[in-house]
């Protein structure tokens, strides 16, 4: 019986692809690159902004004309923004990758700081000098977490 040394790797790869396909079918399309996601976000916002005309359709007279003017102005601004954003996305997709990575790092740093503060503030009194509320600001200064005797 001869066995293919790559048979196991091929079977695993096929199983992985089948699982990915099953999950895509279950959840829908997977997110693309940050540049593609930014483009999608921009298109969705533009669609929402320019799709406000039906809400103003029940107006009559001068109000209808004003609503039409506003709608046309908004559509023009969205088109100008699209014309400005598309070349940036096309020329610099890596910028969005870096921005997404930086955002993730900032979020991780924020979470770490918040968790650290929450831990210190919720664990209760510990050894002397461990409670940040007891910071006295120097020799002779009253502790900030205690009442000050003014007499």
Backbone as a printed PyTorch tensor [residue, N CA C, xyz], in Angstrom:
tensor([[[  0.8420,  -1.1710,   0.0000],
         [  0.0000,   0.0000,   0.0000],
         [  0.8920,   1.2410,   0.0000]],

        [[  0.8260,   2.0130,  -1.0540],
         [  1.6200,   3.2320,  -1.1100],
         [  0.7380,   4.4070,  -0.6820]],

        [[  1.3290,   5.2900,   0.0800],
         [  0.5530,   6.4400,   0.5510],
         [  1.2120,   7.7210,   0.0630]],

        [[  0.3650,   8.6530,  -0.2470],
         [  0.8310,   9.9620,  -0.6800],
         [  1.2020,  10.7620,   0.5650]],

        [[  2.4520,  11.2450,   0.6620],
         [  2.8480,  11.9770,   1.8720],
         [  2.0600,  13.2720,   2.0610]],

        [[  1.5340,  13.8140,   0.9660],
         [  0.7820,  15.0600,   1.0780],
         [ -0.7250,  14.8240,   1.1900]],

        [[ -1.1500,  13.5720,   1.2420],
         [ -2.5810,  13.2690,   1.2810],
         [ -3.2470,  13.8950,   2.5080]],

        [[ -2.5960,  13.7920,   3.6490],
         [ -3.1730,  14.3540,   4.8680],
         [ -3.2750,  15.8750,   4.7660]],

        [[ -2.2500,  16.5270,   4.2650],
         [ -2.2620,  17.9840,   4.1110],
         [ -3.3410,  18.4100,   3.1260]],

        [[ -3.4790,  17.6660,   2.0260],
         [ -4.5080,  17.9850,   1.0340],
         [ -5.9040,  17.8230,   1.6290]],

        [[ -6.1160,  16.7630,   2.3750],
         [ -7.4200,  16.5230,   3.0020],
         [ -7.7440,  17.6140,   4.0100]],

        [[ -6.7440,  18.0200,   4.7750],
         [ -6.9600,  19.0930,   5.7460],
         [ -7.2920,  20.4080,   5.0450]],

        [[ -6.5720,  20.7090,   3.9640],
         [ -6.8310,  21.9330,   3.2140],
         [ -8.2310,  21.9210,   2.6140]],

        [[ -8.6530,  20.7700,   2.0810],
         [-10.0040,  20.6540,   1.5220],
         [-11.0580,  20.8350,   2.6010]],

        [[-10.8250,  20.2200,   3.7550],
         [-11.7670,  20.3710,   4.8690],
         [-11.8520,  21.8290,   5.3260]],

        [[-10.7050,  22.4980,   5.3830],
         [-10.6760,  23.8990,   5.7960],
         [-11.4510,  24.7670,   4.8100]],

        [[-11.2280,  24.5530,   3.5270],
         [-11.9480,  25.3230,   2.5120],
         [-13.4510,  25.0560,   2.5790]],

        [[-13.8280,  23.8030,   2.8030],
         [-15.2500,  23.4720,   2.9180],
         [-15.8630,  24.1650,   4.1380]],

        [[-15.1210,  24.1990,   5.2350],
         [-15.6170,  24.8690,   6.4490],
         [-15.7370,  26.3680,   6.2290]],

        [[-14.7540,  26.9690,   5.5560],
         [-14.8220,  28.4000,   5.2450],
         [-16.0300,  28.7040,   4.3680]],

        [[-16.2670,  27.8610,   3.3610],
         [-17.4230,  28.0560,   2.4750],
         [-18.7260,  27.9310,   3.2550]],

        [[-18.7860,  26.9580,   4.1540],
         [-19.9990,  26.7800,   4.9640],
         [-20.2460,  28.0140,   5.8380]],

        [[-19.1910,  28.5490,   6.4410],
         [-19.3430,  29.7320,   7.2960],
         [-19.7100,  30.9650,   6.4880]],

        [[-19.1340,  31.1150,   5.2800],
         [-19.5020,  32.2460,   4.4270],
         [-20.9760,  32.1740,   4.0660]],

        [[-21.4510,  30.9780,   3.7610],
         [-22.8600,  30.8070,   3.4130],
         [-23.7490,  31.0940,   4.6210]],

        [[-23.2690,  30.7460,   5.7890],
         [-24.0310,  30.9460,   7.0220],
         [-24.0800,  32.4140,   7.4320]],

        [[-22.9610,  33.0930,   7.3630],
         [-22.8450,  34.4680,   7.8510],
         [-22.9060,  35.5220,   6.7580]],

        [[-22.7630,  35.1360,   5.5470],
         [-22.6830,  36.1290,   4.4850],
         [-21.2340,  36.4070,   4.1320]],

        [[-21.0350,  37.4500,   3.4010],
         [-19.7060,  37.7900,   2.9120],
         [-18.7870,  38.2140,   4.0530]],

        [[-17.5500,  37.7440,   4.0030],
         [-16.5590,  38.1210,   5.0120],
         [-16.0810,  39.5470,   4.7350]],

        [[-15.6300,  40.2340,   5.7740],
         [-15.1300,  41.5860,   5.5440],
         [-13.9000,  41.5670,   4.6380]],

        [[-13.7750,  42.6100,   3.8550],
         [-12.6370,  42.7240,   2.9600],
         [-11.5100,  43.4800,   3.6350]],

        [[-10.6640,  44.0420,   2.8260],
         [ -9.5570,  44.8330,   3.3640],
         [-10.1330,  46.1030,   3.9880]],

        [[ -9.3590,  46.7630,   4.8340],
         [ -9.8520,  48.0210,   5.4130],
         [-10.2340,  49.0480,   4.3470]],

        [[ -9.5060,  49.0980,   3.2440],
         [ -9.8510,  50.0400,   2.1750],
         [-11.2100,  49.6990,   1.5760]],

        [[-11.4670,  48.4060,   1.3480],
         [-12.7630,  47.9960,   0.8080],
         [-13.8830,  48.2940,   1.7990]],

        [[-13.6240,  48.0580,   3.0720],
         [-14.6360,  48.3270,   4.0940],
         [-14.9200,  49.8250,   4.1950]],

        [[-13.8780,  50.6590,   4.0720],
         [-14.0840,  52.1050,   4.0830],
         [-14.9280,  52.5210,   2.8940]],

        [[-14.6450,  51.9450,   1.7420],
         [-15.4310,  52.2460,   0.5340],
         [-16.9000,  51.8550,   0.7560]],

        [[-17.1290,  50.6810,   1.3350],
         [-18.5020,  50.2410,   1.6130],
         [-19.2050,  51.1910,   2.5800]],

        [[-18.4820,  51.5800,   3.6360],
         [-19.0530,  52.5090,   4.6000],
         [-19.4100,  53.8200,   3.9230]],

        [[-18.5060,  54.3440,   3.1180],
         [-18.7530,  55.5990,   2.4210],
         [-19.9750,  55.4700,   1.5230]],

        [[-20.0780,  54.3750,   0.7880],
         [-21.2240,  54.1710,  -0.1080],
         [-22.5280,  54.0700,   0.6810]],

        [[-22.5050,  53.3870,   1.8160],
         [-23.7190,  53.2530,   2.6260],
         [-24.1650,  54.6000,   3.1780]],

        [[-23.2050,  55.3860,   3.6650],
         [-23.5430,  56.7120,   4.1820],
         [-24.0580,  57.5970,   3.0560]],

        [[-23.4090,  57.5550,   1.9140],
         [-23.8500,  58.3620,   0.7740],
         [-25.2550,  57.9650,   0.3490]],

        [[-25.5300,  56.6790,   0.3490],
         [-26.8570,  56.2030,  -0.0290],
         [-27.9160,  56.6920,   0.9620]],

        [[-27.5970,  56.6540,   2.2350],
         [-28.5350,  57.1400,   3.2610],
         [-28.7760,  58.6370,   3.1080]],

        [[-27.7060,  59.3810,   2.8810],
         [-27.8440,  60.8350,   2.7690],
         [-28.6530,  61.2090,   1.5400]],

        [[-28.3260,  60.6130,   0.4130],
         [-29.0350,  60.9690,  -0.8220],
         [-30.4070,  60.3230,  -0.8940]],

        [[-30.6850,  59.3590,  -0.0530],
         [-31.9890,  58.7030,  -0.0580],
         [-33.0190,  59.4130,   0.7920]],

        [[-32.7620,  60.6460,   1.2300],
         [-33.7130,  61.3790,   2.0670],
         [-34.7880,  62.0690,   1.2530]],

        [[-34.6830,  62.1030,  -0.0620],
         [-35.6640,  62.7870,  -0.9060],
         [-37.0810,  62.2500,  -0.7210]],

        [[-37.3140,  60.9250,  -0.6200],
         [-38.6860,  60.4510,  -0.4290],
         [-39.3210,  60.9730,   0.8620]],

        [[-38.5250,  61.2530,   1.8710],
         [-39.0700,  61.7870,   3.1100],
         [-39.6230,  63.1930,   2.9230]],

        [[-39.0700,  63.9270,   1.9780],
         [-39.4820,  65.3050,   1.7410],
         [-40.5080,  65.4170,   0.6220]],

        [[-40.9180,  64.3020,   0.0610],
         [-41.8080,  64.3120,  -1.0940],
         [-43.2130,  64.7880,  -0.8080]],

        [[-43.6720,  64.7740,   0.4270],
         [-45.0340,  65.1800,   0.7590],
         [-45.2060,  66.6810,   0.8690]],

        [[-44.1510,  67.4330,   0.7130],
         [-44.2350,  68.8830,   0.8220],
         [-44.7560,  69.4770,  -0.4760]],

        [[-45.3510,  70.6430,  -0.3720],
         [-45.8490,  71.3080,  -1.5720],
         [-45.3450,  72.7350,  -1.6430]],

        [[-45.5030,  73.3500,  -2.8250],
         [-45.1660,  74.7550,  -3.0180],
         [-43.7030,  75.0540,  -2.8340]],

        [[-43.4150,  76.2050,  -2.1920],
         [-42.0270,  76.6280,  -1.9930],
         [-41.2280,  75.6390,  -1.1400]],

        [[-41.8930,  74.9700,  -0.2050],
         [-41.1890,  74.0010,   0.6340],
         [-40.6630,  72.8460,  -0.2150]],

        [[-41.4590,  72.4180,  -1.1910],
         [-41.0280,  71.3310,  -2.0740],
         [-39.8330,  71.7680,  -2.9110]],

        [[-39.8580,  73.0100,  -3.3900],
         [-38.7350,  73.5160,  -4.1810],
         [-37.4750,  73.6090,  -3.3240]],

        [[-37.6330,  74.0650,  -2.0920],
         [-36.4820,  74.1640,  -1.1890],
         [-35.9350,  72.7790,  -0.8860]],

        [[-36.8330,  71.8180,  -0.6540],
         [-36.4050,  70.4480,  -0.3780],
         [-35.6660,  69.8720,  -1.5730]],

        [[-36.1610,  70.1390,  -2.7630],
         [-35.5090,  69.6570,  -3.9830],
         [-34.1190,  70.2670,  -4.1370]],

        [[-34.0060,  71.5550,  -3.8420],
         [-32.7160,  72.2410,  -3.9280],
         [-31.7280,  71.6470,  -2.9250]],

        [[-32.1920,  71.4110,  -1.7040],
         [-31.3330,  70.8300,  -0.6760],
         [-30.8860,  69.4370,  -1.0900]],

        [[-31.8290,  68.6590,  -1.6020],
         [-31.5090,  67.2880,  -2.0260],
         [-30.4660,  67.3010,  -3.1380]],

        [[-30.6330,  68.1630,  -4.1050],
         [-29.6670,  68.2510,  -5.2030],
         [-28.3050,  68.7110,  -4.7060]],

        [[-28.2950,  69.6450,  -3.7650],
         [-27.0350,  70.1210,  -3.1960],
         [-26.3200,  68.9950,  -2.4580]],

        [[-27.0740,  68.2390,  -1.6640],
         [-26.4940,  67.1230,  -0.9190],
         [-25.9420,  66.0740,  -1.8820]],

        [[-26.6980,  65.7590,  -2.9290],
         [-26.2140,  64.7840,  -3.9120],
         [-24.9320,  65.2750,  -4.5710]],

        [[-24.8650,  66.5690,  -4.8770],
         [-23.6570,  67.1370,  -5.4680],
         [-22.4710,  67.0360,  -4.5300]],

        [[-22.6950,  67.3280,  -3.2420],
         [-21.6120,  67.2290,  -2.2560],
         [-21.1340,  65.7890,  -2.0950]],

        [[-22.0800,  64.8500,  -2.1070],
         [-21.7020,  63.4390,  -1.9880],
         [-20.8730,  63.0180,  -3.1970]],

        [[-21.2490,  63.4580,  -4.3750],
         [-20.4820,  63.1180,  -5.5750],
         [-19.0930,  63.7370,  -5.5320]],

        [[-18.9860,  64.9700,  -5.0460],
         [-17.6680,  65.5960,  -4.9120],
         [-16.8010,  64.8280,  -3.9110]],

        [[-17.4030,  64.4340,  -2.8040],
         [-16.6600,  63.6670,  -1.8000],
         [-16.2250,  62.3280,  -2.3830]],

        [[-17.1100,  61.6780,  -3.1180],
         [-16.7590,  60.4020,  -3.7420],
         [-15.6070,  60.5920,  -4.7240]],

        [[-15.6480,  61.6510,  -5.5040],
         [-14.5760,  61.9170,  -6.4680],
         [-13.2450,  62.1710,  -5.7530]],

        [[-13.2900,  62.7450,  -4.5590],
         [-12.0640,  63.0040,  -3.8110],
         [-11.5620,  61.7550,  -3.0880]],

        [[-12.4770,  60.9180,  -2.5970],
         [-12.1000,  59.7640,  -1.7840],
         [-11.6330,  58.5840,  -2.6250]],

        [[-12.2870,  58.3270,  -3.7220],
         [-11.9550,  57.1530,  -4.5420],
         [-10.4880,  57.1070,  -4.9650]],

        [[ -9.9190,  58.1950,  -5.4910],
         [ -8.4860,  58.1240,  -5.8680],
         [ -7.5710,  57.8550,  -4.6760]],

        [[ -7.9190,  58.3850,  -3.5220],
         [ -7.1000,  58.1560,  -2.3280],
         [ -7.1330,  56.6790,  -1.9620]],

        [[ -8.3120,  56.0880,  -2.0080],
         [ -8.4430,  54.6630,  -1.6880],
         [ -7.6780,  53.8200,  -2.7030]],

        [[ -7.7990,  54.1640,  -3.9660],
         [ -7.1280,  53.3940,  -5.0220],
         [ -5.6100,  53.4930,  -4.9320]],

        [[ -5.0900,  54.6930,  -4.6730],
         [ -3.6340,  54.8790,  -4.6510],
         [ -2.9910,  54.3990,  -3.3630]],

        [[ -3.7220,  54.4210,  -2.2550],
         [ -3.1190,  54.1580,  -0.9490],
         [ -3.9000,  53.1500,  -0.1160]],

        [[ -4.1690,  51.9600,  -0.6290],
         [ -4.9440,  51.0150,   0.1880],
         [ -4.1940,  50.5890,   1.4510]],

        [[ -2.8630,  50.6060,   1.4180],
         [ -2.0820,  50.2040,   2.5870],
         [ -2.2700,  51.1820,   3.7430]],

        [[ -2.6130,  52.4360,   3.4500],
         [ -2.8440,  53.4110,   4.5110],
         [ -3.9880,  52.9420,   5.4040]],

        [[ -5.0270,  52.3990,   4.7950],
         [ -6.1750,  51.9410,   5.5680],
         [ -5.8230,  50.7020,   6.3940]],

        [[ -4.9300,  49.8710,   5.8660],
         [ -4.4440,  48.7290,   6.6550],
         [ -3.7180,  49.2320,   7.9070]],

        [[ -2.8590,  50.2390,   7.7270],
         [ -2.1110,  50.7960,   8.8540],
         [ -3.0470,  51.4850,   9.8500]],

        [[ -4.0440,  52.2120,   9.3290],
         [ -4.9920,  52.8760,  10.2230],
         [ -5.7950,  51.8530,  11.0200]],

        [[ -6.1880,  50.7680,  10.3720],
         [ -6.9320,  49.7200,  11.0780],
         [ -6.0630,  49.0800,  12.1590]],

        [[ -4.7920,  48.8200,  11.8420],
         [ -3.8790,  48.2350,  12.8310],
         [ -3.6540,  49.2110,  13.9920]],

        [[ -3.4770,  50.4850,  13.6710],
         [ -3.2660,  51.4860,  14.7190],
         [ -4.5090,  51.6020,  15.6000]],

        [[ -5.6650,  51.5530,  15.0000],
         [ -6.9050,  51.5970,  15.7750],
         [ -7.0150,  50.4140,  16.7140]],

        [[ -6.6250,  49.2530,  16.2390],
         [ -6.6450,  48.0650,  17.0910],
         [ -5.6770,  48.1930,  18.2560]],

        [[ -4.4980,  48.7460,  17.9940],
         [ -3.5100,  48.9480,  19.0560],
         [ -4.0040,  49.9660,  20.0850]],

        [[ -4.6190,  51.0470,  19.6100],
         [ -5.1550,  52.0410,  20.5300],
         [ -6.2600,  51.4440,  21.3940]],

        [[ -7.1130,  50.6450,  20.7890],
         [ -8.1880,  49.9980,  21.5360],
         [ -7.6180,  49.0580,  22.5930]],

        [[ -6.6000,  48.2920,  22.2330],
         [ -5.9760,  47.3780,  23.1990],
         [ -5.3410,  48.1600,  24.3480]],

        [[ -4.6720,  49.2660,  24.0480],
         [ -4.0530,  50.0830,  25.0960],
         [ -5.1120,  50.6830,  26.0120]],

        [[ -6.2020,  51.1500,  25.4400],
         [ -7.2900,  51.7250,  26.2290],
         [ -7.9000,  50.6700,  27.1490]],

        [[ -8.1650,  49.4950,  26.5950],
         [ -8.7380,  48.4090,  27.4090],
         [ -7.8090,  48.0510,  28.5670]],

        [[ -6.5210,  47.9760,  28.2830],
         [ -5.5510,  47.6390,  29.3130],
         [ -5.5520,  48.6920,  30.4260]],

        [[ -5.5710,  49.9510,  30.0430],
         [ -5.5750,  51.0280,  31.0400],
         [ -6.8470,  50.9920,  31.8730]],

        [[ -7.9900,  50.8180,  31.2180],
         [ -9.2600,  50.7930,  31.9430],
         [ -9.3170,  49.5960,  32.8820]],

        [[ -8.9000,  48.4330,  32.4140],
         [ -8.9120,  47.2430,  33.2680],
         [ -7.9990,  47.4250,  34.4770]],

        [[ -6.8380,  48.0320,  34.2650],
         [ -5.9250,  48.2740,  35.3730],
         [ -6.5300,  49.1990,  36.4200]],

        [[ -7.1590,  50.2820,  35.9660],
         [ -7.7860,  51.2100,  36.8980],
         [ -8.9710,  50.5580,  37.6030]],

        [[ -9.7770,  49.8260,  36.8640],
         [-10.9210,  49.1460,  37.4740],
         [-10.4540,  48.1670,  38.5460]],

        [[ -9.4010,  47.4380,  38.2560],
         [ -8.8750,  46.4700,  39.2270],
         [ -8.4210,  47.1730,  40.4920]],

        [[ -7.6670,  48.2630,  40.3410],
         [ -7.1690,  48.9820,  41.5210],
         [ -8.3080,  49.5910,  42.3320]],

        [[ -9.3290,  50.1140,  41.6490],
         [-10.4010,  50.7970,  42.3640],
         [-11.4130,  49.8280,  42.9640]],

        [[-11.5360,  48.6360,  42.4390],
         [-12.5680,  47.7220,  42.9290],
         [-12.0570,  46.6560,  43.8770]],

        [[-10.7630,  46.4850,  43.9940],
         [-10.2760,  45.3960,  44.8430],
         [-10.3070,  45.7570,  46.3210]],

        [[-10.5790,  46.9970,  46.6520],
         [-10.6740,  47.3850,  48.0430],
         [ -9.3290,  47.7940,  48.6010]],

        [[ -9.3110,  48.1280,  49.8870],
         [ -8.0520,  48.5820,  50.4840],
         [ -7.0440,  47.4440,  50.5490]],

        [[ -5.8560,  47.7460,  50.1790],
         [ -4.7760,  46.7710,  50.2100],
         [ -3.7180,  47.2370,  51.1840]],

        [[ -2.4900,  46.8760,  50.9330],
         [ -1.3980,  47.3290,  51.7980],
         [ -1.3020,  48.8540,  51.7770]],

        [[ -0.7390,  49.4080,  52.8180],
         [ -0.5980,  50.8620,  52.9140],
         [  0.1550,  51.3930,  51.7030]],

        [[ -0.3380,  52.4840,  51.1810],
         [  0.2960,  53.1080,  50.0250],
         [ -0.1220,  52.5150,  48.6980]],

        [[ -1.0500,  51.5430,  48.6920],
         [ -1.4620,  50.8770,  47.4620],
         [ -2.7090,  51.5080,  46.8440]],

        [[ -3.4400,  52.3040,  47.5990],
         [ -4.6860,  52.8950,  47.1250],
         [ -4.3940,  54.2520,  46.4890]],

        [[ -4.6840,  54.4430,  45.2080],
         [ -4.3750,  55.7150,  44.5520],
         [ -5.1660,  56.8780,  45.1450]],

        [[ -6.2400,  56.5860,  45.8530],
         [ -7.0190,  57.6660,  46.4770],
         [ -6.3020,  58.2380,  47.6830]],

        [[ -5.2860,  57.5360,  48.1580],
         [ -4.5420,  57.9950,  49.3280],
         [ -3.2960,  58.7880,  48.9530]],

        [[ -3.1560,  59.1520,  47.7010],
         [ -1.9800,  59.9030,  47.2670],
         [ -1.9590,  61.2390,  47.9960]],

        [[ -0.9160,  61.4790,  48.7680],
         [ -0.9130,  62.6730,  49.6100],
         [ -0.2310,  63.8730,  48.9630]],

        [[  0.3540,  63.7280,  47.8170],
         [  0.9350,  64.8650,  47.1260],
         [  2.2220,  65.3780,  47.7460]],

        [[  2.7880,  64.7020,  48.7070],
         [  4.0650,  65.1250,  49.2780],
         [  4.0260,  65.1880,  50.7900]],

        [[  5.1950,  65.4330,  51.3980],
         [  5.2630,  65.4710,  52.8650],
         [  4.4760,  66.6600,  53.4100]],

        [[  3.6970,  66.3840,  54.4310],
         [  2.9450,  67.4510,  55.0890],
         [  1.6120,  67.7640,  54.4370]],

        [[  1.3540,  67.2870,  53.2510],
         [  0.0770,  67.5620,  52.5750],
         [ -0.9590,  66.5480,  53.0310]],

        [[ -2.2090,  66.9900,  53.2130],
         [ -3.2390,  66.0380,  53.6400],
         [ -3.5750,  65.0590,  52.5190]],

        [[ -3.9010,  63.8180,  52.8690],
         [ -4.2970,  62.8520,  51.8410],
         [ -5.5620,  63.3330,  51.1320]],

        [[ -5.6460,  63.1160,  49.8310],
         [ -6.7910,  63.6030,  49.0620],
         [ -8.0400,  62.7780,  49.2790]],

        [[ -7.9100,  61.5470,  49.7630],
         [ -9.0690,  60.6940,  49.9420],
         [ -9.6880,  60.7980,  51.3280]],

        [[ -9.2050,  61.7410,  52.1480],
         [ -9.7130,  61.8770,  53.5210],
         [-10.1360,  63.3210,  53.7660]],

        [[-11.0330,  63.5290,  54.7450],
         [-11.4510,  64.9200,  55.0350],
         [-10.2850,  65.7460,  55.5320]],

        [[-10.3450,  67.0020,  55.2350],
         [ -9.3190,  67.9400,  55.6820],
         [ -9.8330,  68.6670,  56.9190]],

        [[ -9.0470,  68.6750,  57.9690],
         [ -9.4200,  69.3780,  59.2040],
         [ -9.0320,  70.8370,  59.0390]],

        [[-10.0230,  71.7300,  59.0040],
         [ -9.7600,  73.1440,  58.7900],
         [ -9.5880,  73.9460,  60.0730]],

        [[ -9.6860,  73.2970,  61.2200],
         [ -9.5390,  74.0220,  62.5060],
         [ -8.1330,  74.1920,  62.9160]]])
